Amino acid sequence: MNLPILHPMKGHIQPIIDFDEESFQIREVGAGERSISFSLLKTQRNAHVFDALTHKQKVEVDGNKYVIDTIDRSGDSVIRKSITAQHEIVDRMRSEFYKESHTQTLSIQRCMEICFLSTGMSYEIRGSFDNKEFENFGQNNQWELFKQCLSRFDAEYDVKGTHVIISPVGSLGVNQIQTQFRHDHNTVTIEEHIDASELATYGEAFANWNDETEKYDLHVTHVSPNAKNYVDENGKVKYYHKVIYDDRFEHADALKQKLIAEMKDVPDYSITITLAELRKNGALLHPYNLFDYVWVIYEPFNMVIQARITAQTRYPYAVGRSPEVEIGNFRRDISKQMAQANKASKKIESVAGQTTKALSTATRADSNARQAIELVNGADGQFQLHIQNTQLHVQPGEREYWNNKADKGESGQDAAWALNEARKYTDEQVKVVMDENIALRALYQELKDRLDRLDPQT
């Protein structure tokens, strides 16, 4: 990979040398973040470029330019700089301010015209979007307006250089591949993170303060469908509150939409994987890119899921250092699991003592079936939907086309071999689990039917 290049506001373009290769990272997040960070010591060779690395200068890496925002400097006899820079899309849009304000129905095309006005960047919109109602849209820097539009239209973006692609969430990227991240194979570590600290199941929003009545003229509420899944020790629904005040709104419908958008009615869930990039004859055995769908197989967590890569951190200059990826676009619905567990618990209690033998057998079958289902579904019940989703999964015609295409390039046979090996392995493993799952489902249903026919009063 070529050296990073400094593009100063004044002066000559020059390569950055003598930086810490292990610390240099590229961070890409599907939701919008694109940044680099690195550190370097001041040496006789790099003294000129070291001094020129100041705030708002641009650093080019792999065809993208990043604007320096954060610099930490330390040292005595030897001086070190630690630098963080965001993709130039942020700087270009933040430096433009849209003075007008709009309260009306807007299309995404009109919103993007506003967001990209005078930025010098190009954009294209893929897919279809419904028009949205806006109140007081504008009077802000265009980066904040851009983020507001992405949220309002449920859109995401990708950027290469100064060209931006906007598309409905989940539609960017074309690779639904059979790459797998597997325990004890190509994963170094895996971390599952569940955060319920900002859970909100009941919300209120207020707008338009009235000095005469000393009250807000607008007041809306929203109760999440998931609220019933959280109860206290007496079985009473326990609400987690979210309250917002925003005087920009004049209509209840728009205010309620904002309230719902800001409420988190399920815990945040993410998985971070540190990968070992295995290669055969120079071809990556398990290729992947941001936005791709991949298989994650991790037996200690009973996890077999197909999920989307939503973020990645790469170390392009550190030979042998493992990249990190985050996967998403699916949810292990914790609240749903809780509701199911509570329901199952009550049913077992209702027949306890009268059907001990049948209950014991059914419980064992239930446990085995649930383990198989969780192993296949990843505990969120989405496996069958994944299989039936023709937009998500590679179809036979597409697979044949991609295989033929891979065979024609340099090292094409090696690449095709690697991909086919991954596909073959995954297909075999999934079939084994599915066959076991079908048998256990049948046994569990039979015992469940017997249980339901028993009268708890006899």
PDB file of C-alpha atoms in Angstrom, residues 91-244:
ATOM      1  CA  ASP A  91     -15.287  19.061   6.876  1.00  0.00           C
ATOM      2  CA  ARG A  92     -16.752  20.070   3.521  1.00  0.00           C
ATOM      3  CA  MET A  93     -20.336  19.855   4.783  1.00  0.00           C
ATOM      4  CA  ARG A  94     -19.665  21.387   8.196  1.00  0.00           C
ATOM      5  CA  SER A  95     -18.085  24.435   6.575  1.00  0.00           C
ATOM      6  CA  GLU A  96     -21.323  25.175   4.680  1.00  0.00           C
ATOM      7  CA  PHE A  97     -24.338  26.655   6.493  1.00  0.00           C
ATOM      8  CA  TYR A  98     -27.878  26.536   5.104  1.00  0.00           C
ATOM      9  CA  LYS A  99     -29.679  29.685   6.259  1.00  0.00           C
ATOM     10  CA  GLU A 100     -33.245  28.960   5.143  1.00  0.00           C
ATOM     11  CA  SER A 101     -35.844  26.907   7.033  1.00  0.00           C
ATOM     12  CA  HIS A 102     -38.484  24.589   5.579  1.00  0.00           C
ATOM     13  CA  THR A 103     -41.707  23.314   7.131  1.00  0.00           C
ATOM     14  CA  GLN A 104     -43.219  21.175   4.418  1.00  0.00           C
ATOM     15  CA  THR A 105     -43.141  17.796   2.675  1.00  0.00           C
ATOM     16  CA  LEU A 106     -39.699  17.171   1.198  1.00  0.00           C
ATOM     17  CA  SER A 107     -38.321  14.487  -1.076  1.00  0.00           C
ATOM     18  CA  ILE A 108     -34.929  12.969  -0.447  1.00  0.00           C
ATOM     19  CA  GLN A 109     -33.776  14.556  -3.716  1.00  0.00           C
ATOM     20  CA  ARG A 110     -34.585  18.027  -2.391  1.00  0.00           C
ATOM     21  CA  CYS A 111     -32.973  17.293   0.957  1.00  0.00           C
ATOM     22  CA  MET A 112     -29.751  16.135  -0.681  1.00  0.00           C
ATOM     23  CA  GLU A 113     -29.676  19.258  -2.856  1.00  0.00           C
ATOM     24  CA  ILE A 114     -29.644  21.269   0.347  1.00  0.00           C
ATOM     25  CA  CYS A 115     -27.091  19.078   2.118  1.00  0.00           C
ATOM     26  CA  PHE A 116     -24.567  19.073  -0.745  1.00  0.00           C
ATOM     27  CA  LEU A 117     -25.029  22.692  -1.805  1.00  0.00           C
ATOM     28  CA  SER A 118     -21.619  24.363  -2.442  1.00  0.00           C
ATOM     29  CA  THR A 119     -19.664  21.425  -0.966  1.00  0.00           C
ATOM     30  CA  GLY A 120     -17.927  20.471  -4.221  1.00  0.00           C
ATOM     31  CA  MET A 121     -19.025  16.846  -3.715  1.00  0.00           C
ATOM     32  CA  SER A 122     -21.169  14.770  -6.059  1.00  0.00           C
ATOM     33  CA  TYR A 123     -23.860  12.335  -5.011  1.00  0.00           C
ATOM     34  CA  GLU A 124     -26.316   9.787  -6.340  1.00  0.00           C
ATOM     35  CA  ILE A 125     -29.485   8.365  -4.814  1.00  0.00           C
ATOM     36  CA  ARG A 126     -30.197   4.665  -5.262  1.00  0.00           C
ATOM     37  CA  GLY A 127     -33.479   3.023  -4.468  1.00  0.00           C
ATOM     38  CA  SER A 128     -36.828   4.610  -3.694  1.00  0.00           C
ATOM     39  CA  PHE A 129     -37.811   6.750  -0.727  1.00  0.00           C
ATOM     40  CA  ASP A 130     -41.154   8.134   0.395  1.00  0.00           C
ATOM     41  CA  ASN A 131     -41.446  11.877   0.914  1.00  0.00           C
ATOM     42  CA  LYS A 132     -41.279  13.032   4.536  1.00  0.00           C
ATOM     43  CA  GLU A 133     -42.804  15.850   6.560  1.00  0.00           C
ATOM     44  CA  PHE A 134     -40.259  18.291   7.981  1.00  0.00           C
ATOM     45  CA  GLU A 135     -40.601  21.103  10.478  1.00  0.00           C
ATOM     46  CA  ASN A 136     -38.021  23.889  10.500  1.00  0.00           C
ATOM     47  CA  PHE A 137     -35.550  21.908   8.415  1.00  0.00           C
ATOM     48  CA  GLY A 138     -32.466  24.035   7.879  1.00  0.00           C
ATOM     49  CA  GLN A 139     -30.636  26.829   9.711  1.00  0.00           C
ATOM     50  CA  ASN A 140     -27.752  24.539  10.512  1.00  0.00           C
ATOM     51  CA  ASN A 141     -24.478  23.355   9.024  1.00  0.00           C
ATOM     52  CA  GLN A 142     -25.033  20.917   6.200  1.00  0.00           C
ATOM     53  CA  TRP A 143     -23.319  17.973   7.898  1.00  0.00           C
ATOM     54  CA  GLU A 144     -25.903  18.064  10.696  1.00  0.00           C
ATOM     55  CA  LEU A 145     -28.675  18.387   8.117  1.00  0.00           C
ATOM     56  CA  PHE A 146     -27.240  15.415   6.216  1.00  0.00           C
ATOM     57  CA  LYS A 147     -27.271  13.237   9.337  1.00  0.00           C
ATOM     58  CA  GLN A 148     -30.827  14.361  10.065  1.00  0.00           C
ATOM     59  CA  CYS A 149     -31.915  13.335   6.566  1.00  0.00           C
ATOM     60  CA  LEU A 150     -30.251   9.932   6.819  1.00  0.00           C
ATOM     61  CA  SER A 151     -32.169   9.267  10.024  1.00  0.00           C
ATOM     62  CA  ARG A 152     -35.447  10.652   8.702  1.00  0.00           C
ATOM     63  CA  PHE A 153     -35.388   8.647   5.464  1.00  0.00           C
ATOM     64  CA  ASP A 154     -33.825   5.540   7.068  1.00  0.00           C
ATOM     65  CA  ALA A 155     -30.898   5.781   4.663  1.00  0.00           C
ATOM     66  CA  GLU A 156     -27.170   5.048   4.710  1.00  0.00           C
ATOM     67  CA  TYR A 157     -24.265   6.229   2.605  1.00  0.00           C
ATOM     68  CA  ASP A 158     -20.916   5.201   1.232  1.00  0.00           C
ATOM     69  CA  VAL A 159     -18.227   7.594   0.044  1.00  0.00           C
ATOM     70  CA  LYS A 160     -15.263   7.188  -2.292  1.00  0.00           C
ATOM     71  CA  GLY A 161     -13.181  10.302  -2.726  1.00  0.00           C
ATOM     72  CA  THR A 162     -15.708  13.105  -3.193  1.00  0.00           C
ATOM     73  CA  HIS A 163     -18.562  10.959  -4.552  1.00  0.00           C
ATOM     74  CA  VAL A 164     -21.341   9.841  -2.197  1.00  0.00           C
ATOM     75  CA  ILE A 165     -23.938   7.096  -2.688  1.00  0.00           C
ATOM     76  CA  ILE A 166     -27.163   7.308  -0.660  1.00  0.00           C
ATOM     77  CA  SER A 167     -29.337   4.208  -0.391  1.00  0.00           C
ATOM     78  CA  PRO A 168     -32.001   2.662   1.898  1.00  0.00           C
ATOM     79  CA  VAL A 169     -30.496   1.058   4.996  1.00  0.00           C
ATOM     80  CA  GLY A 170     -29.408  -2.492   4.245  1.00  0.00           C
ATOM     81  CA  SER A 171     -29.173  -2.106   0.481  1.00  0.00           C
ATOM     82  CA  LEU A 172     -25.616  -0.861  -0.028  1.00  0.00           C
ATOM     83  CA  GLY A 173     -23.178  -3.485  -1.217  1.00  0.00           C
ATOM     84  CA  VAL A 174     -23.893  -6.351  -3.592  1.00  0.00           C
ATOM     85  CA  ASN A 175     -21.969  -9.161  -1.971  1.00  0.00           C
ATOM     86  CA  GLN A 176     -24.075 -11.782  -0.211  1.00  0.00           C
ATOM     87  CA  ILE A 177     -21.219 -14.209   0.121  1.00  0.00           C
ATOM     88  CA  GLN A 178     -20.500 -17.535   1.761  1.00  0.00           C
ATOM     89  CA  THR A 179     -17.542 -16.191   3.706  1.00  0.00           C
ATOM     90  CA  GLN A 180     -17.560 -17.452   7.260  1.00  0.00           C
ATOM     91  CA  PHE A 181     -16.029 -16.162  10.473  1.00  0.00           C
ATOM     92  CA  ARG A 182     -15.644 -19.339  12.476  1.00  0.00           C
ATOM     93  CA  HIS A 183     -14.509 -20.161  16.002  1.00  0.00           C
ATOM     94  CA  ASP A 184     -11.045 -21.766  16.128  1.00  0.00           C
ATOM     95  CA  HIS A 185     -10.654 -21.226  12.387  1.00  0.00           C
ATOM     96  CA  ASN A 186     -10.233 -17.585  11.370  1.00  0.00           C
ATOM     97  CA  THR A 187     -11.460 -15.708  14.455  1.00  0.00           C
ATOM     98  CA  VAL A 188      -8.922 -14.600  17.057  1.00  0.00           C
ATOM     99  CA  THR A 189     -11.458 -13.162  19.503  1.00  0.00           C
ATOM    100  CA  ILE A 190     -15.194 -12.452  19.524  1.00  0.00           C
ATOM    101  CA  GLU A 191     -17.054 -10.100  21.857  1.00  0.00           C
ATOM    102  CA  GLU A 192     -20.811  -9.839  22.267  1.00  0.00           C
ATOM    103  CA  HIS A 193     -22.076  -6.561  23.710  1.00  0.00           C
ATOM    104  CA  ILE A 194     -25.583  -5.923  25.080  1.00  0.00           C
ATOM    105  CA  ASP A 195     -26.355  -2.457  26.456  1.00  0.00           C
ATOM    106  CA  ALA A 196     -29.752  -1.722  28.031  1.00  0.00           C
ATOM    107  CA  SER A 197     -28.643   1.475  29.799  1.00  0.00           C
ATOM    108  CA  GLU A 198     -30.687   3.712  27.471  1.00  0.00           C
ATOM    109  CA  LEU A 199     -33.765   1.505  27.244  1.00  0.00           C
ATOM    110  CA  ALA A 200     -36.992   3.496  26.792  1.00  0.00           C
ATOM    111  CA  THR A 201     -40.451   1.889  26.578  1.00  0.00           C
ATOM    112  CA  TYR A 202     -42.619   4.916  27.417  1.00  0.00           C
ATOM    113  CA  GLY A 203     -42.072   8.345  25.903  1.00  0.00           C
ATOM    114  CA  GLU A 204     -43.439  11.869  26.181  1.00  0.00           C
ATOM    115  CA  ALA A 205     -42.676  14.865  24.003  1.00  0.00           C
ATOM    116  CA  PHE A 206     -43.546  18.525  24.551  1.00  0.00           C
ATOM    117  CA  ALA A 207     -43.471  21.538  22.221  1.00  0.00           C
ATOM    118  CA  ASN A 208     -44.778  25.121  21.903  1.00  0.00           C
ATOM    119  CA  TRP A 209     -44.564  26.676  25.352  1.00  0.00           C
ATOM    120  CA  ASN A 210     -47.517  28.997  26.041  1.00  0.00           C
ATOM    121  CA  ASP A 211     -46.682  31.901  28.360  1.00  0.00           C
ATOM    122  CA  GLU A 212     -50.347  32.584  29.099  1.00  0.00           C
ATOM    123  CA  THR A 213     -51.263  29.085  30.231  1.00  0.00           C
ATOM    124  CA  GLU A 214     -47.720  28.282  31.352  1.00  0.00           C
ATOM    125  CA  LYS A 215     -48.060  24.940  29.643  1.00  0.00           C
ATOM    126  CA  TYR A 216     -46.952  23.308  26.415  1.00  0.00           C
ATOM    127  CA  ASP A 217     -49.594  23.394  23.679  1.00  0.00           C
ATOM    128  CA  LEU A 218     -48.277  20.148  22.158  1.00  0.00           C
ATOM    129  CA  HIS A 219     -47.978  16.972  24.208  1.00  0.00           C
ATOM    130  CA  VAL A 220     -47.696  13.482  22.725  1.00  0.00           C
ATOM    131  CA  THR A 221     -46.995  10.061  24.242  1.00  0.00           C
ATOM    132  CA  HIS A 222     -45.897   6.683  22.939  1.00  0.00           C
ATOM    133  CA  VAL A 223     -45.870   3.239  24.548  1.00  0.00           C
ATOM    134  CA  SER A 224     -43.549   0.694  22.947  1.00  0.00           C
ATOM    135  CA  PRO A 225     -44.995  -2.740  22.080  1.00  0.00           C
ATOM    136  CA  ASN A 226     -42.003  -4.149  23.969  1.00  0.00           C
ATOM    137  CA  ALA A 227     -43.020  -2.465  27.237  1.00  0.00           C
ATOM    138  CA  LYS A 228     -45.006  -5.546  28.323  1.00  0.00           C
ATOM    139  CA  ASN A 229     -41.807  -7.606  28.321  1.00  0.00           C
ATOM    140  CA  TYR A 230     -40.406  -5.754  31.345  1.00  0.00           C
ATOM    141  CA  VAL A 231     -42.180  -6.350  34.643  1.00  0.00           C
ATOM    142  CA  ASP A 232     -41.470  -5.933  38.339  1.00  0.00           C
ATOM    143  CA  GLU A 233     -41.518  -8.677  40.980  1.00  0.00           C
ATOM    144  CA  ASN A 234     -45.348  -8.476  41.111  1.00  0.00           C
ATOM    145  CA  GLY A 235     -45.761  -8.949  37.376  1.00  0.00           C
ATOM    146  CA  LYS A 236     -46.691  -5.299  36.769  1.00  0.00           C
ATOM    147  CA  VAL A 237     -45.350  -3.634  33.624  1.00  0.00           C
ATOM    148  CA  LYS A 238     -42.278  -1.557  34.434  1.00  0.00           C
ATOM    149  CA  TYR A 239     -41.860   1.467  32.152  1.00  0.00           C
ATOM    150  CA  TYR A 240     -38.566   3.099  31.211  1.00  0.00           C
ATOM    151  CA  HIS A 241     -39.151   6.768  30.402  1.00  0.00           C
ATOM    152  CA  LYS A 242     -37.911   9.046  27.648  1.00  0.00           C
ATOM    153  CA  VAL A 243     -38.952  12.726  27.695  1.00  0.00           C
ATOM    154  CA  ILE A 244     -38.015  15.338  25.107  1.00  0.00           C
TER     155      ILE A 244
END
